[in-house]
Amino acid sequence: EAGVAQSPRYKIIEKRQSVAFWCNPISGHATLYWYQQILGQGPKLLIQFQNNGVVDDSQLPKDRFSAERLKGVDSTLKIQPAKLEDSAVYLCASITRRPGGWNEQFFGPGTRLTVL
Amino acid sequence: RKEVEQDPGPFNVPEGATVAFNCTYSNSASQSFFWYRQDCRKEPKLLMSVYSSGNEDGRFTAQLNRASQYISLLIRDSKLSDSATYLCVVNGADSSYKLIFGSGTRLLVRP
């Protein structure tokens, strides 16, 4: 089974520039997440999609971050304009329901963003 | 107060040692609990879920104390390959689909 795909793996931009990240979840997974992981911290949820609808975007800085999942499959996360504090790894994840009734999250390899 | 709190470490132990990590969570309504492992510059991967009765997977034992809102992970007979960051994870009280991650505890196993 193919895993969660993300691109690019690395991106270096200057502050105030724009950047976009792409994610393709595991085939058939309806729920997709974007996380931000700053060095030394755990992943922080930015947005959760169920198919093409947003379930939770309460921690998404909407003045500069946007995300879409138009066809309910792959997703794009955009930052415009970027700030120095946006330097982080952006992780995409999707979930599988396990027999015990709990959900296992599978993460993509992440996109490491450096804002100069 | 953070929703999930962990000692950041690092824990520096010799091979063969037993090491324990602790975690506390703030929301008593949380129902699902996990330990994830994250290797340097890699994505997190599920290590094990944590059941109310406690559970064991080889050298790893997880315990949950709901009354104290406390989760633990015990690693016996540490291997060099156990060196990683261990993330304590609980589900959001409003949804089993939302996971809240601790900042992680770093483990270094030395020869």
XYZ file of C-alpha atoms in Angstrom:
227
model
C 0.000 0.000 0.000
C 1.462 3.356 -1.010
C 1.935 5.832 1.814
C 1.092 9.510 2.124
C 2.922 11.488 -0.552
C 4.123 15.054 -0.076
C 6.068 17.494 -2.201
C 8.342 19.280 -2.223
C 10.497 17.733 0.499
C 12.411 20.951 1.090
C 11.730 24.597 0.370
C 13.725 27.722 1.130
C 12.082 31.104 0.606
C 12.498 34.661 1.764
C 10.023 36.273 4.118
C 6.991 37.790 2.436
C 7.196 35.279 -0.403
C 4.494 32.701 -1.072
C 4.808 28.939 -0.931
C 2.562 25.939 -1.566
C 2.772 22.355 -0.391
C 1.026 19.362 -1.893
C -0.223 16.161 -0.280
C -1.784 12.977 -1.629
C -3.137 10.752 1.157
C -3.358 6.990 1.157
C -5.904 5.866 -1.413
C -9.434 5.798 -0.042
C -8.659 7.774 3.103
C -11.393 10.372 3.490
C -9.856 12.287 6.384
C -6.762 14.376 5.757
C -4.779 16.548 8.154
C -2.125 19.219 7.849
C 0.201 19.708 10.804
C 2.957 22.192 11.537
C 5.927 20.882 13.505
C 8.374 23.474 14.784
C 11.789 22.200 15.854
C 11.652 20.730 19.357
C 7.866 20.591 19.459
C 5.201 18.047 18.629
C 3.028 18.355 15.530
C 0.301 20.990 15.823
C -2.902 20.523 13.841
C -3.545 23.268 11.299
C -6.550 21.899 9.438
C -8.596 18.720 9.105
C -10.596 17.752 6.025
C -13.300 15.140 5.698
C -13.516 14.462 1.952
C -13.528 17.991 0.482
C -15.029 19.704 3.535
C -13.204 21.420 6.386
C -13.864 19.828 9.777
C -11.495 21.862 11.945
C -9.390 24.869 11.015
C -9.437 26.560 14.401
C -5.635 26.709 14.617
C -4.998 27.785 11.038
C -3.663 31.378 10.824
C -6.212 32.362 8.212
C -4.674 35.749 7.494
C -1.785 34.011 5.749
C -2.504 30.280 5.527
C -5.041 28.607 3.263
C -5.751 25.026 2.334
C -8.004 23.252 -0.093
C -8.999 19.738 -1.047
C -11.228 20.401 -3.998
C -11.915 16.861 -5.180
C -11.630 15.166 -1.821
C -8.363 13.470 -2.710
C -5.156 15.485 -2.778
C -4.710 18.742 -0.921
C -2.690 21.950 -1.108
C -1.555 24.142 1.788
C -0.464 27.688 0.970
C 1.300 30.374 2.948
C 1.100 33.933 1.662
C 3.065 35.904 2.755
C 5.515 33.802 4.753
C 7.048 34.976 8.018
C 10.251 33.853 9.714
C 8.233 31.985 12.364
C 6.661 29.795 9.655
C 9.940 27.871 9.397
C 8.899 24.341 10.291
C 8.117 20.917 8.883
C 4.642 20.678 7.394
C 3.242 17.192 7.761
C 0.265 15.713 6.004
C -1.552 12.721 7.465
C -4.519 10.483 6.785
C -6.193 7.870 8.969
C -7.239 4.241 8.973
C -9.909 2.924 11.292
C -8.555 -0.017 13.292
C -10.639 -3.010 14.489
C -10.449 -1.768 18.054
C -12.388 1.337 17.021
C -9.467 3.712 17.179
C -7.876 5.647 14.353
C -4.267 5.241 13.284
C -2.716 8.267 11.626
C -0.192 7.780 8.845
C 2.098 10.687 8.122
C 3.820 11.717 4.954
C 7.553 12.528 4.977
C 6.828 16.233 5.403
C 7.990 19.410 3.707
C 10.777 21.224 5.529
C 10.276 24.974 5.062
C 12.978 27.498 5.819
C 12.025 31.180 5.700
C 14.985 33.554 5.492
C -1.209 24.609 30.751
C -0.395 22.463 27.714
C -2.954 19.844 26.751
C -0.305 17.108 26.715
C 2.881 17.513 28.733
C 6.062 15.471 28.566
C 9.538 15.702 30.005
C 11.652 16.749 26.978
C 14.731 14.837 28.144
C 17.065 13.866 26.691
C 17.292 10.563 28.473
C 20.785 9.209 27.895
C 20.973 5.520 28.828
C 23.307 2.591 28.127
C 22.268 -0.343 26.011
C 20.281 -2.848 28.020
C 18.890 -0.274 30.433
C 15.238 0.117 31.316
C 13.815 3.587 30.788
C 10.402 5.070 31.525
C 8.679 8.091 30.047
C 5.730 9.886 31.572
C 3.043 12.064 30.132
C 0.079 13.968 31.555
C -2.965 15.230 29.708
C -5.377 17.949 30.720
C -8.718 16.915 29.257
C -10.432 14.201 31.272
C -12.817 13.519 28.373
C -10.045 12.141 26.146
C -10.665 8.526 25.217
C -7.797 7.376 22.994
C -4.129 7.383 23.880
C -1.033 6.553 21.899
C 2.719 6.616 21.812
C 4.310 7.648 18.521
C 7.979 7.385 17.690
C 9.789 9.984 15.600
C 13.291 9.420 14.284
C 15.496 12.397 13.521
C 14.235 14.248 10.434
C 11.528 11.666 9.841
C 7.776 11.621 10.249
C 6.056 10.293 13.406
C 4.982 6.666 13.331
C 2.626 4.837 15.652
C 4.485 2.815 18.271
C 1.500 1.556 20.216
C -1.924 2.512 21.405
C -2.544 2.589 25.145
C -5.388 0.648 26.666
C -6.996 1.199 30.056
C -5.771 -2.151 31.311
C -2.227 -1.495 30.149
C -0.621 -3.308 27.266
C 2.673 -4.762 26.245
C 4.371 -5.180 22.885
C 7.674 -6.966 23.192
C 10.033 -4.744 25.165
C 7.516 -1.916 25.341
C 4.829 -1.541 28.019
C 2.256 1.254 28.097
C 0.109 2.181 31.080
C -2.819 4.535 31.500
C -4.107 6.053 34.733
C -7.330 7.873 33.964
C -7.820 9.138 37.503
C -4.450 10.910 37.423
C -4.632 11.642 33.664
C -1.250 10.057 33.299
C 0.284 7.837 30.605
C 3.581 6.004 30.743
C 5.861 4.076 28.419
C 8.436 1.609 29.677
C 11.206 0.330 27.441
C 13.136 -2.681 28.690
C 16.520 -3.873 27.440
C 17.132 -0.698 25.415
C 18.698 -1.065 21.982
C 20.719 1.494 20.049
C 17.882 1.507 17.525
C 15.476 2.763 20.208
C 17.155 6.192 20.022
C 14.391 8.526 18.887
C 11.839 11.014 20.167
C 8.751 9.506 21.774
C 5.552 11.498 21.388
C 2.632 11.108 23.772
C -0.658 11.561 21.934
C -4.269 11.845 23.056
C -7.413 12.395 21.069
C -9.289 15.672 21.275
C -12.229 15.541 23.634
C -14.573 16.632 20.880
C -13.442 14.113 18.326
C -11.707 10.783 18.074
C -10.345 11.991 14.746
C -8.344 14.843 16.237
C -5.006 14.017 17.851
C -3.087 16.261 20.226
C 0.645 15.664 20.435
C 3.014 16.308 23.279
C 6.370 17.890 22.535
C 8.133 14.561 22.816
C 10.791 12.978 24.987
C 14.146 12.366 23.386
C 15.921 9.081 24.087
C 19.589 8.440 23.372
C 20.818 4.887 23.853
C 24.595 4.654 23.981
C 26.790 1.566 23.403
